[in-house]
XYZ file of C-alpha atoms in Angstrom:
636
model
C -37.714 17.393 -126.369
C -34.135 18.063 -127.352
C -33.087 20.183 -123.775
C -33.737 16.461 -121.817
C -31.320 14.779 -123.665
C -28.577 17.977 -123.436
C -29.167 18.215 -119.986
C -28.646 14.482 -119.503
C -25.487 14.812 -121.180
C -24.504 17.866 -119.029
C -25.232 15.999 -115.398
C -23.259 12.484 -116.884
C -20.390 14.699 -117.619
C -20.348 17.741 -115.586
C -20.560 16.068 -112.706
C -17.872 13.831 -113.022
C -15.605 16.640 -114.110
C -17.027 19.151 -111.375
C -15.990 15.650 -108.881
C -11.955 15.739 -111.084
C -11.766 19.546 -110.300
C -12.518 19.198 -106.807
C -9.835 16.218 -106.387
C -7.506 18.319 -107.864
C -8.371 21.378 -105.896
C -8.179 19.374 -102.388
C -5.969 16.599 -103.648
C -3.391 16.039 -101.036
C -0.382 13.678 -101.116
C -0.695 12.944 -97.198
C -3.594 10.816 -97.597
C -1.080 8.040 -98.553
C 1.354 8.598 -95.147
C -1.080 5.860 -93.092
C -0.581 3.438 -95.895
C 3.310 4.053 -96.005
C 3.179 4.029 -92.294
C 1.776 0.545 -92.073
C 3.988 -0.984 -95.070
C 6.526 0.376 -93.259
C 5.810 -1.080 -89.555
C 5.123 -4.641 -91.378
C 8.522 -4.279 -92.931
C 10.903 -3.372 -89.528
C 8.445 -4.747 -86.956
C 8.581 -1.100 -84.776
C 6.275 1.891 -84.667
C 7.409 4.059 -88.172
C 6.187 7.934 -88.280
C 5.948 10.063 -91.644
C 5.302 13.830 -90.969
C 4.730 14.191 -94.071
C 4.631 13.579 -97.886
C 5.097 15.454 -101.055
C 4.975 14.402 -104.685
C 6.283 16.236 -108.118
C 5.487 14.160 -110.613
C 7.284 14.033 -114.257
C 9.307 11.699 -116.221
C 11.775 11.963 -113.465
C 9.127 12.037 -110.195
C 10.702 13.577 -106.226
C 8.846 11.650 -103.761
C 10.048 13.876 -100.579
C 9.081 12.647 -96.981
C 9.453 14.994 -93.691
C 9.903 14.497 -90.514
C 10.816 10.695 -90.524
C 10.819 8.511 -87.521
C 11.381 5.037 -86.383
C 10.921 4.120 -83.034
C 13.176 1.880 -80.847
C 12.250 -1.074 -79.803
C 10.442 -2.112 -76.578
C 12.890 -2.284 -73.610
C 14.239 1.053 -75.127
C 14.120 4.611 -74.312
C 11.104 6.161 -76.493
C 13.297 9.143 -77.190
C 15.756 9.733 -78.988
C 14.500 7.236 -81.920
C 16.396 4.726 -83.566
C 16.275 7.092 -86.733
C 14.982 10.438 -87.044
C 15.207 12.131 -90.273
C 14.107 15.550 -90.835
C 14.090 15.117 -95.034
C 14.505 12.588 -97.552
C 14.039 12.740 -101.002
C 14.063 10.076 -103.755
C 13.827 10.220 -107.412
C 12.299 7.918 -109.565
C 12.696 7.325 -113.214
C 8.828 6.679 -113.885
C 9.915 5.780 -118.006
C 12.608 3.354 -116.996
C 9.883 1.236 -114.872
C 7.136 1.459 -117.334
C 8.860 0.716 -120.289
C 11.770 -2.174 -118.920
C 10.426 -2.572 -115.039
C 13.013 -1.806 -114.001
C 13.731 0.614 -110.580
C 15.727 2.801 -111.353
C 16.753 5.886 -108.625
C 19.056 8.446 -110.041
C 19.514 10.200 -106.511
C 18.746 10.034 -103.135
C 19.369 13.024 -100.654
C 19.346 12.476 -97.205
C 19.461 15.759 -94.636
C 20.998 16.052 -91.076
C 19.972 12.275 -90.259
C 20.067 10.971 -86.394
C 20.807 7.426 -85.724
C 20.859 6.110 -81.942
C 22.356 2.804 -81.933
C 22.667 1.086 -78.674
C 23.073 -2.601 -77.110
C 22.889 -3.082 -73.339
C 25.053 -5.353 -71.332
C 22.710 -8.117 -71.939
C 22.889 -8.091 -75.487
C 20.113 -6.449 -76.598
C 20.117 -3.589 -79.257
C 17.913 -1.520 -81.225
C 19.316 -1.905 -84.436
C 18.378 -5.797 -85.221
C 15.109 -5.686 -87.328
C 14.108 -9.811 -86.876
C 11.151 -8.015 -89.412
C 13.590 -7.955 -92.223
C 15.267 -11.434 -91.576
C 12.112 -13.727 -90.909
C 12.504 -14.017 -87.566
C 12.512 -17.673 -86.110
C 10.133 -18.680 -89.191
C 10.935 -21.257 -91.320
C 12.644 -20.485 -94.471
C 10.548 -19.968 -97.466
C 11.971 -21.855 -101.088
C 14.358 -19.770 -102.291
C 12.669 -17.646 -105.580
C 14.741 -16.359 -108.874
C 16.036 -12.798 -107.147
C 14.527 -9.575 -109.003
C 17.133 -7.107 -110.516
C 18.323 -4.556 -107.565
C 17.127 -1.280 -107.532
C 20.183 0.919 -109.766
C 20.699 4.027 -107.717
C 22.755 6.919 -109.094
C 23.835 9.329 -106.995
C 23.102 9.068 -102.515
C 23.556 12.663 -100.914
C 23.817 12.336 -97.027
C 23.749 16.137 -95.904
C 25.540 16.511 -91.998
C 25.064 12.911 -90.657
C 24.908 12.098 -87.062
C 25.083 8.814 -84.617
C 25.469 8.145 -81.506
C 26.789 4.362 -81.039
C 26.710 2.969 -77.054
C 27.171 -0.609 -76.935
C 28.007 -1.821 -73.777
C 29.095 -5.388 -74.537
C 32.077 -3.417 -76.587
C 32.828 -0.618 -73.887
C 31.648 1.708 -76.736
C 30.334 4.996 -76.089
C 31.289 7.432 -79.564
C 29.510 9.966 -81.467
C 29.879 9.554 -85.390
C 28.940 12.326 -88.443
C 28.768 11.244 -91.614
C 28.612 12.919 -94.742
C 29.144 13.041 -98.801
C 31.086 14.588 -100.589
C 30.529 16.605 -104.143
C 34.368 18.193 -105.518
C 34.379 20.091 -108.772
C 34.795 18.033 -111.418
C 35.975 14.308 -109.017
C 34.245 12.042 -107.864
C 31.596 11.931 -104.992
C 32.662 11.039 -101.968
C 32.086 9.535 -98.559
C 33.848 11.204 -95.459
C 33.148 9.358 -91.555
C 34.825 10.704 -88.220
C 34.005 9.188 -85.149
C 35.137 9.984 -81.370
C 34.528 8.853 -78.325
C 35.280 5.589 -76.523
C 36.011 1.877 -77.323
C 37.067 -1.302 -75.401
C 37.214 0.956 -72.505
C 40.117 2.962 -74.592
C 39.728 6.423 -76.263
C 39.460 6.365 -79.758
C 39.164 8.646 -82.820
C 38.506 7.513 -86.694
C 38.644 8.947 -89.797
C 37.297 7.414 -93.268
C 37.529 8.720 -96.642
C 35.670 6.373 -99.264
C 34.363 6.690 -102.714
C 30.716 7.220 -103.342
C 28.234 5.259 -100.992
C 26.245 3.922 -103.646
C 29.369 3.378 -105.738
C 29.698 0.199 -103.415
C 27.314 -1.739 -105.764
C 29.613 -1.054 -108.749
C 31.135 -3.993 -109.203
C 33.422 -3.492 -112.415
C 34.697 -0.113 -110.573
C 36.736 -0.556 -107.224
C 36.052 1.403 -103.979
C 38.659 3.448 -102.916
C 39.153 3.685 -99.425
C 41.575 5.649 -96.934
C 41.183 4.806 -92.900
C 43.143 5.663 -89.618
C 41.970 4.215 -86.625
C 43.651 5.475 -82.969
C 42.045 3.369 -80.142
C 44.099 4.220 -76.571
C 47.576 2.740 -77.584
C 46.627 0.892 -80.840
C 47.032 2.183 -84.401
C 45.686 1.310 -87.407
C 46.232 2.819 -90.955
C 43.984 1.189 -93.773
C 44.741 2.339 -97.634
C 43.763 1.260 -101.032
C 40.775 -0.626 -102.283
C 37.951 -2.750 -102.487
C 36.207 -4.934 -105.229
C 32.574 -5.200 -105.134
C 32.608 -4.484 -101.303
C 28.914 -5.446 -100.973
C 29.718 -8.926 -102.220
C 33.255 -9.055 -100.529
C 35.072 -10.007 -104.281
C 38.312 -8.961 -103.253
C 40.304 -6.232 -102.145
C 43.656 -4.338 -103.116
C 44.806 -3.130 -99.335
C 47.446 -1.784 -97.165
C 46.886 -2.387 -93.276
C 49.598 -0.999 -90.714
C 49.118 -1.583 -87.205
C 50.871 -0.571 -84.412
C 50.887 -0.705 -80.142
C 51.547 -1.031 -76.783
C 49.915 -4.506 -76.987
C 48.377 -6.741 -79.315
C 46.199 -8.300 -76.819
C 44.411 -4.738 -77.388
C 43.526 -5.794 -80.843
C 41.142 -8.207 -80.156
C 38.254 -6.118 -79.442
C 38.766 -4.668 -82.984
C 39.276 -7.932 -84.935
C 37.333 -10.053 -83.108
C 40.057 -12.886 -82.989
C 41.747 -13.531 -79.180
C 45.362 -12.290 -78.910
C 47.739 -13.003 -75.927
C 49.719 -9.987 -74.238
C 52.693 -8.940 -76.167
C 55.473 -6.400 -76.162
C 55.394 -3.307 -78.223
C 54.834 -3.921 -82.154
C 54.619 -2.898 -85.392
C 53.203 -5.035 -87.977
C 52.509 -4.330 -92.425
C 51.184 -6.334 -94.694
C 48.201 -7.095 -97.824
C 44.484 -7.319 -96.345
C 42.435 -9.635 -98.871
C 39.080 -11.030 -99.270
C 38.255 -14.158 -101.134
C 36.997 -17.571 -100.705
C 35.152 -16.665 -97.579
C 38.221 -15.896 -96.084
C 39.888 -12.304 -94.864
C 42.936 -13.022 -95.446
C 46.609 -10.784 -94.419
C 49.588 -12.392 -96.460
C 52.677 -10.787 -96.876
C 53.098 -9.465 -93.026
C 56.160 -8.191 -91.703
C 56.974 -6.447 -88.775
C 58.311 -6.620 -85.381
C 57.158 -7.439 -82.082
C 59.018 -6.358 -79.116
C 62.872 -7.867 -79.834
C 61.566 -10.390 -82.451
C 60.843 -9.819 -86.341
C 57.533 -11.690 -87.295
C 56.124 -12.909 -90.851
C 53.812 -14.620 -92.078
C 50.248 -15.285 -93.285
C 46.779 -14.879 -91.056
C 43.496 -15.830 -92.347
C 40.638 -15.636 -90.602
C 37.269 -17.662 -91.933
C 33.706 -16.357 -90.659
C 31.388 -19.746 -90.104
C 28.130 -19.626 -90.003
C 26.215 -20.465 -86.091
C 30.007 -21.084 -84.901
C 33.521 -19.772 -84.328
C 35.301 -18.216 -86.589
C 38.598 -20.399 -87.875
C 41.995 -18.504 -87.567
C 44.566 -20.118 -89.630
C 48.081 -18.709 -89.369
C 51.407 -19.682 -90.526
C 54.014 -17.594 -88.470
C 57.589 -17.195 -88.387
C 60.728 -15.524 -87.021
C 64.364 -15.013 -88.171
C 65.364 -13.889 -84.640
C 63.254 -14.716 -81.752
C 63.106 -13.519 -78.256
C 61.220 -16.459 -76.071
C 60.492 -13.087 -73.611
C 57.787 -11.649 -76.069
C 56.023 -15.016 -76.517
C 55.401 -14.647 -72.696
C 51.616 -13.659 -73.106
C 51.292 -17.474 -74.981
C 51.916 -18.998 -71.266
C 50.251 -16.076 -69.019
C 53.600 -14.727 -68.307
C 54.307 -10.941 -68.370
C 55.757 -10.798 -72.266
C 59.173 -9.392 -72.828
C 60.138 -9.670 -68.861
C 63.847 -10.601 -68.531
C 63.959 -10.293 -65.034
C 61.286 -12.787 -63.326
C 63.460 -12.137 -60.028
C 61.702 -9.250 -59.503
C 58.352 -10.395 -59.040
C 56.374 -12.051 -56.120
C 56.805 -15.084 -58.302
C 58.726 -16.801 -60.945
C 56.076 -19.193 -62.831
C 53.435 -17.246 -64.697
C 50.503 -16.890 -62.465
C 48.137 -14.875 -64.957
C 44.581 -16.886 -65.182
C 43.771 -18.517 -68.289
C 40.802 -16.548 -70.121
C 38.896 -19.232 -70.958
C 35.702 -17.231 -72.744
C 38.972 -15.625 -75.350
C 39.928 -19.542 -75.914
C 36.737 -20.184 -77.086
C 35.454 -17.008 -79.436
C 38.036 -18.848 -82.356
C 39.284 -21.604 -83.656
C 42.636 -21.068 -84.325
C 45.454 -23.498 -86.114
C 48.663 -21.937 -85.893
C 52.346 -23.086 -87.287
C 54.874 -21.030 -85.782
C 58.940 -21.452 -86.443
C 61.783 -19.475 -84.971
C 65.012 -19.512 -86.700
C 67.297 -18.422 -84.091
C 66.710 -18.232 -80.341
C 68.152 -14.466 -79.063
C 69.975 -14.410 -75.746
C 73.549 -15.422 -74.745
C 71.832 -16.922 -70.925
C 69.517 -18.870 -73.801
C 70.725 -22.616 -74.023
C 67.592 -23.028 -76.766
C 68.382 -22.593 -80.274
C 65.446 -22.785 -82.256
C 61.404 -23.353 -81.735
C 58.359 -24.745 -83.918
C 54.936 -24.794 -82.264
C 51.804 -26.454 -83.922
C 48.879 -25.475 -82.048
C 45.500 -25.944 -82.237
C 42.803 -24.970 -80.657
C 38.811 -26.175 -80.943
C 35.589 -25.139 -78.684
C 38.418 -24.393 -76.462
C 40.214 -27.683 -76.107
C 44.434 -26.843 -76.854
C 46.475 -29.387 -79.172
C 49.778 -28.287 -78.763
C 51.608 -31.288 -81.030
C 54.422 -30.571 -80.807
C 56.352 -27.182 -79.055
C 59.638 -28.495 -80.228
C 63.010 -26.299 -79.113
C 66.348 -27.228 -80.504
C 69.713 -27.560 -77.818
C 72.315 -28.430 -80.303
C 72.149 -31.382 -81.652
C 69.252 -32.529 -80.118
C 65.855 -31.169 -78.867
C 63.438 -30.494 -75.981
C 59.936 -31.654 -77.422
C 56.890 -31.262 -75.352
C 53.070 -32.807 -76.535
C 50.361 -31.148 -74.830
C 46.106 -31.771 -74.579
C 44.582 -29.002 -72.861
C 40.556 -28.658 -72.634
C 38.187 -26.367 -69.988
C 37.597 -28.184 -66.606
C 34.279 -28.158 -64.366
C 34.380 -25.315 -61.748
C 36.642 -23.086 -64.036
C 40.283 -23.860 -65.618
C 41.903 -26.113 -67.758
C 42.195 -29.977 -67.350
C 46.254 -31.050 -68.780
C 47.832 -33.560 -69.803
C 51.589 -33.449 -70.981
C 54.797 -35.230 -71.824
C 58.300 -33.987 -72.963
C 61.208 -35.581 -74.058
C 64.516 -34.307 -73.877
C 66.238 -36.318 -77.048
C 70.316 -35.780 -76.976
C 70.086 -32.604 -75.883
C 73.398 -31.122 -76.117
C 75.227 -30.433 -72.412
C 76.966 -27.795 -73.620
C 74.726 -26.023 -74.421
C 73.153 -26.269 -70.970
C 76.469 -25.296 -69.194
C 77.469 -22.639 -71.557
C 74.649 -20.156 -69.890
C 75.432 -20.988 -66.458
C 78.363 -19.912 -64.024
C 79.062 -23.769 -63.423
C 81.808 -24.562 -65.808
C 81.667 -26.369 -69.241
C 80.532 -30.322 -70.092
C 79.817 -32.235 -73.143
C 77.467 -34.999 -73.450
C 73.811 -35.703 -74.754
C 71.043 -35.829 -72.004
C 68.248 -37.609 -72.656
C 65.009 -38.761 -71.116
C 61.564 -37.967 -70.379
C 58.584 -35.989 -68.083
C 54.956 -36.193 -68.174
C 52.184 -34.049 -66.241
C 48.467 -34.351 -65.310
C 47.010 -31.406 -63.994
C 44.378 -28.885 -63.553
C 44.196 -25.154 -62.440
C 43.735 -21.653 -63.651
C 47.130 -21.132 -64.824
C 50.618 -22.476 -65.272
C 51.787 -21.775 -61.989
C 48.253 -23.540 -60.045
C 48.637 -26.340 -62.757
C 52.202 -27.394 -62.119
C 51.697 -26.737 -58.116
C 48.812 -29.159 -57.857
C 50.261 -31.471 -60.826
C 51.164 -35.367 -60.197
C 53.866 -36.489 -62.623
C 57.700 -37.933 -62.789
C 60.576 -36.775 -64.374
C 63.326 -39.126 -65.897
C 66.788 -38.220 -67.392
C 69.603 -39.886 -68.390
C 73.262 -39.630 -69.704
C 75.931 -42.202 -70.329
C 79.267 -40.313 -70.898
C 80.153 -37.091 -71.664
C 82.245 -34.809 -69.344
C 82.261 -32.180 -66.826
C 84.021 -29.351 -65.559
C 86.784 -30.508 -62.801
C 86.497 -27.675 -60.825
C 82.740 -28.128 -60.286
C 83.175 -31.559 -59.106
C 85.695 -30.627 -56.798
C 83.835 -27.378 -55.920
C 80.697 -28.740 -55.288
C 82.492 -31.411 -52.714
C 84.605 -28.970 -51.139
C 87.300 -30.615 -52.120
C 90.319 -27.690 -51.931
C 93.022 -28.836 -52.839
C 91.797 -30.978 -56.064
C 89.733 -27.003 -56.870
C 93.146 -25.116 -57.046
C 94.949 -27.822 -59.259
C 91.707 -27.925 -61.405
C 91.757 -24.299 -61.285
C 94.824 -24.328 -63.071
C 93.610 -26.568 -65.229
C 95.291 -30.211 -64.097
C 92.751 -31.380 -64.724
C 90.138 -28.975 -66.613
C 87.988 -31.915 -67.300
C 86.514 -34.778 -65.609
C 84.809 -38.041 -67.314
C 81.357 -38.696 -66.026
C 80.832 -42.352 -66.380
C 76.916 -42.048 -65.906
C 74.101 -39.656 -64.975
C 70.615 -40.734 -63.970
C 67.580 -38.288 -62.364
C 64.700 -40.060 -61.438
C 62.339 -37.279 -59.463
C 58.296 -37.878 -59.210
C 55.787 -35.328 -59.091
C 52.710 -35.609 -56.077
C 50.719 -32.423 -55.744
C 52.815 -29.876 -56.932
C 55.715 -31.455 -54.884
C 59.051 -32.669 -56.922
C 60.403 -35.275 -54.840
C 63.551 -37.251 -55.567
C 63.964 -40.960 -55.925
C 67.074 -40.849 -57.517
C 69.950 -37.984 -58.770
C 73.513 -39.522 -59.407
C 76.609 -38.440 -61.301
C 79.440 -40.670 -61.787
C 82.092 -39.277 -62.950
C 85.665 -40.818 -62.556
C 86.674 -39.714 -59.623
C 83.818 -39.198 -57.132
C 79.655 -39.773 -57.484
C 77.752 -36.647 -56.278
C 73.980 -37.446 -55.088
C 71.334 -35.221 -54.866
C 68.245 -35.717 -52.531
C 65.273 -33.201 -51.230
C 62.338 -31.661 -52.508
C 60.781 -29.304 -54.923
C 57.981 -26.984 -54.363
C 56.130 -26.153 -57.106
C 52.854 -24.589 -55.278
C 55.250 -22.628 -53.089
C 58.100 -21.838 -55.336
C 60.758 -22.815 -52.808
C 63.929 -25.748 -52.978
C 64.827 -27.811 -50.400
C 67.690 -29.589 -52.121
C 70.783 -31.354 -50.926
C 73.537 -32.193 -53.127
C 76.583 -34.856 -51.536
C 80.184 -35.659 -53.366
C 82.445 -38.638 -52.096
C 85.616 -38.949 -53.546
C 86.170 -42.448 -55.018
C 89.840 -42.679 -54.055
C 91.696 -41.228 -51.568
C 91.920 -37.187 -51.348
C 93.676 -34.802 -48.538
C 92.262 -31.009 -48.334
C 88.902 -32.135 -48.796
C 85.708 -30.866 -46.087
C 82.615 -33.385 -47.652
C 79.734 -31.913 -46.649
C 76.402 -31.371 -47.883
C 75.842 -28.064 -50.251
C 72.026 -26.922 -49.513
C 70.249 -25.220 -52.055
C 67.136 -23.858 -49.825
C 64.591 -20.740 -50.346
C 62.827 -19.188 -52.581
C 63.391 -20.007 -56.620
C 63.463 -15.950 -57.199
C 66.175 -16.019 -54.928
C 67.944 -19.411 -53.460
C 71.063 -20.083 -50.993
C 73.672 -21.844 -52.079
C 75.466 -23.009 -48.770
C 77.368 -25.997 -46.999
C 75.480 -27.626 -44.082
C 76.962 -25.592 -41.550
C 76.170 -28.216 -38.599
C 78.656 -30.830 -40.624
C 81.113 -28.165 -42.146
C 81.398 -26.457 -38.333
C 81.991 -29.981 -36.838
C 84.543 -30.655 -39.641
C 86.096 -27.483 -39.174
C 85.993 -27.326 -35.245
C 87.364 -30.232 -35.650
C 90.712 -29.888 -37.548
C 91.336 -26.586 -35.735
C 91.167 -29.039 -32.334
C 93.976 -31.281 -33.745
C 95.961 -28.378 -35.146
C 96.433 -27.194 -31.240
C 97.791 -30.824 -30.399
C 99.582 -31.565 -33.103
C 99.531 -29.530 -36.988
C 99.786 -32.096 -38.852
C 97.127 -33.861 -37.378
C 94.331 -30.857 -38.502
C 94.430 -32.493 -42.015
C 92.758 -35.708 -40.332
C 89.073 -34.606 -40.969
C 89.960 -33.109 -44.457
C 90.611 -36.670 -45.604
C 88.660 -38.974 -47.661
C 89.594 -42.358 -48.224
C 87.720 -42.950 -51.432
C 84.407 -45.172 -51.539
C 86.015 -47.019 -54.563
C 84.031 -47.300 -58.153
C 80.160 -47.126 -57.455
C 77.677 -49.416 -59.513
C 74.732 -47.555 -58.586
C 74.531 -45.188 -61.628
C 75.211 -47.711 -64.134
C 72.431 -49.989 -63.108
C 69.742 -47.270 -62.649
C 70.992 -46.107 -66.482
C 70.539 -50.101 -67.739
C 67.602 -50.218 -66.554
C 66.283 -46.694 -67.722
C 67.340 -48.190 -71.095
């Protein structure tokens, strides 16, 4: 009677340790990889393959997976993979989560990972994971956050990628790797080559250690150099809490052919400028990257200033800069107006206005607010002394209130509304007014002499096109100027009505000087055509008229400009002067029909009698002229 209840006792606990052995004999770790599979698929939303799995447990456990895959997307090439990595191993601190549940991974090793990271030209890529984000699903209420995992140490052992976005022009292949020196600091070292925004371009990086990024009381030192085609770009120094973006403690030089290159790597549109080289502090904080403190030059002008540049959520990013300049050459703020920038010599092109279309898709990827002031205006064929600019631009709609240039005492200001047009371009409207601005300073840069007086008055513009030079050719507009005193040179006057003998005494300065009683310029503007209702100048002793047209579509004059002596004047051949052609290169001739009649004429008398060849040279004077006075009242 007492084997039955022994051998009971044997079969209720043999067998279940006879069933332990055997799970420990053919107890393998791979039986989990479908589980992690799945968990893994749920979490990225793509096909996820484990080759395999392996386990050492202990108070500090090595979970080590082989032969990791995930699949691109569909639309994608199946091979290579999005990621393919050949070993990764984690370690867990099993004490830390049963005790304080907390995670806790004192290293991570990663070995020879392969990333493929690509976008097509429609904008698809392989490395969005709508898995992760939610998707289009509505958001769930916000939950207390868990404590983040606390990593230790990452290893990444010969790191590869190879990055092809075509949206970017970007075709490079990256390594990656970490770094372990005796007795410093691990380390994280990046080099990339290949191609970017169509350019060549080569990287380097040299950080602190990857996971060293979550250390928030301990900055993140960082060393990069960036060559893309033309472009350079030296980063230095560090950053706060990068993760979060808390701050940063950095030194950014850039330098280049063009800052209009920069935009693919910043993200913020840039017009065309001349050669530059720009310093200054790169910050983060209050949403904000922020670059205070710059300095530098760009082509013949210095530039400083602050740029900050404000990421917003679903929309454009805001730009907010406040610029300025000591010395300023108007030549490098060419790219502003789709002009060639730094070009001195718009003779030598097929045309004078700038003719470059406005890139209306680089209008709209920012918001941008800029305050710009120029001290001094460089150039001694400059009659401008000084500039401010506020612009503004939204959703691609320009605000430029007001482009303001100082001419001595008074100033040139010009208010401008800009937005895109249907079937392409910009839809304008403008108005300047030209408040006592100094005629001096007008004359001084031209081979016409010297004058004094203040010029005053006023244009407007509505227009559309694709650039400045289509806008003003099909604008419709009038122009208005004034001035009531003042003087000009006496040899112009006398010049400009052929009047010979008056040119050699004025010459020799008897007089140097002429008064001009009035000046009034009334021109309007019909498609790009500058026609004139009005040009007078009165001066004491003779009015000179002006009457034709100006071309704006065409570039080309057709100008006539007339001077009758007021009292009588010997040694004088009045004639028309014609300004006619092109405005890269004009004439500036008498009407040879009236001067050849005029001349034919005298030499005809000369025969018969010489005194008499002075008959056609005289003018008997058209006495004082009311004309200019009354168009100035009533301008007034």
């Amino acid at each position: 009677m007492a084997a039955r209840p022994l051998r009971r006792v044997l079969i209720w606990t043999g067998i279940p340790a006879l069933l332990l052995l055997a799970l420990v004999l053919l107890w393998s770790w791979a039986w989990f990889i479908p589980l992690l599979e799945r968990r893994a698929e749920a979490a990225l939303g793509r096909p996820v393959q484990i080759g395999g799995l392996d386990v050492s447990l202990g108070r500090l456990t090595d979970i080590t997976l082989t032969d990791l895959r995930v699949d691109n997307p569909e639309g994608f090439p199946a091979d290579p993979p999005f990621a393919a990595v050949p070993r990764l191993r984690v370690r867990v601190d099993v004490m830390a989560f049963i005790r304080e549940r907390r995670i806790v991974l004192p290293e991570i090793a990663i070995d020879r990972p392969r990333l493929e990271v690509l976008a097509d030209a429609e904008g698809r890529n392989n490395y969005s994971f709508p898995a992760l984000s939610g998707g289009d699903a509505a958001p769930e209420p916000e939950a207390e956050p868990g404590p983040a995992p606390q990593i230790g140490e990452l290893r990444i052992t010969e790191g590869a990628a190879h990055v092809a976005l075509a949206p970017l022009r970007a075709d490079m292949q990256v390594t990656a790797g970490t770094e372990h020196p005796e007795g410093q600091p691990a380390r994280l070292r990046l080099a990339a080559e290949g191609r970017y925004a169509g350019q060549p371009i080569t990287g380097r990086l040299l950080g602190g250690a990857v996971l060293s990024l979550r250390d928030a009381d301990n900055p993140w030192p960082v060393e990069l150099t960036v060559e893309n085609g033309p472009t350079q770009v030296s980063l230095r120094g560090t950053l706060s809490d990068p993760l979060r973006f808390a701050g940063a403690n950095l030194r950014l030089d850039f330098s280049g052919t063009d800052m209009a290159l920069l935009t693919p790597l910043t993200g913020v549109p840039i017009p065309a400028t001349p050669p530059y080289r720009i310093t200054g502090q790169l910050d983060y904080a209050a949403g904000a990257v922020r670059f205070t403190g710059m300095e530098g030059r760009v082509g013949r002008s210095d530039l400083n200033g602050d740029i900050a540049v404000e990421p917003r959520k679903g929309t454009r990013p805001l730009v907010t800069a406040t610029l300025r300049s000591r010395r300023v050459d108007l030549g490098d703020l060419g790219g502003f107006v789709g002009a060639k920038p730094g070009d001195a010599a718009p003779a030598r092109r097929q045309r004078v206005l700038p003719d470059t279309p406005v890139n209306l898709p680089r209008l709209q990827a920012a918001d941008i607010r800029l305050n710009y002031d120029g001290a001094q205006i460089l150039g001694q064929a400059m009659p401008l002394d000084n500039v401010h600019a506020e612009l503004a631009i939204t959703d691609g709609a320009i605000a430029l209130k007001p482009l303001r240039f100082g001419v001595g005492r008074g100033r040139i200001e010009l208010q401008l509304d800009a937005a895109p047009a249907e079937g392409g371009g910009l839809r304008a409207k403008a108005g300047i007014s030209f408040q006592r601005v100094d005629l001096s300073r007008l004359m001084g840069v031209t081979p016409l002499g010297e004058g004094q007086g203040a010029i005053g008055g006023s244009a407007r513009i509505e227009t559309q096109g694709r650039s400045v030079a289509e806008m003003l050719g099909r604008g419709d507009g009038a122009v208005t100027l004034g001035m009531a005193g003042g003087n000009l040179s006496a040899l112009l006057v006398d010049i400009s009505g052929l009047r010979l003998g008056n040119a050699i005494l004025s010459a020799l300065g008897l007089p140097n000087r002429t008064r001009v009683q009035c000046f009034v310029a009334d021109l309007g503007l019909r498609r790009g055509i500058l026609s004139t209702r009005t040009v007078l100048v009165d001066t004491e002793d003779a009015v000179i008229s002006g009457r034709g047209d100006i071309n704006l579509a065409r570039e080309t004059l057709d100008y006539a400009l007339r001077t009758e002596a007021k009292s009588f004047t010997i040694g004088s051949l009045p004639t028309d002067i014609l300004i006619r052609g092109p405005f890269r290169d004009p004439s500036v001739l008498p009407d040879p029909v009236e001067l050849g009649a005029r001349g034919g004429a005298a030499v005809g008398l000369g025969i018969i009698a010489l005194p008499l060849a002075l008959l056609p040279t005289i003018q008997l004077g058209i006495g004082e002229d009311n004309r200019c006075e009354g168009l100035a009242r009533r301008a007034r």
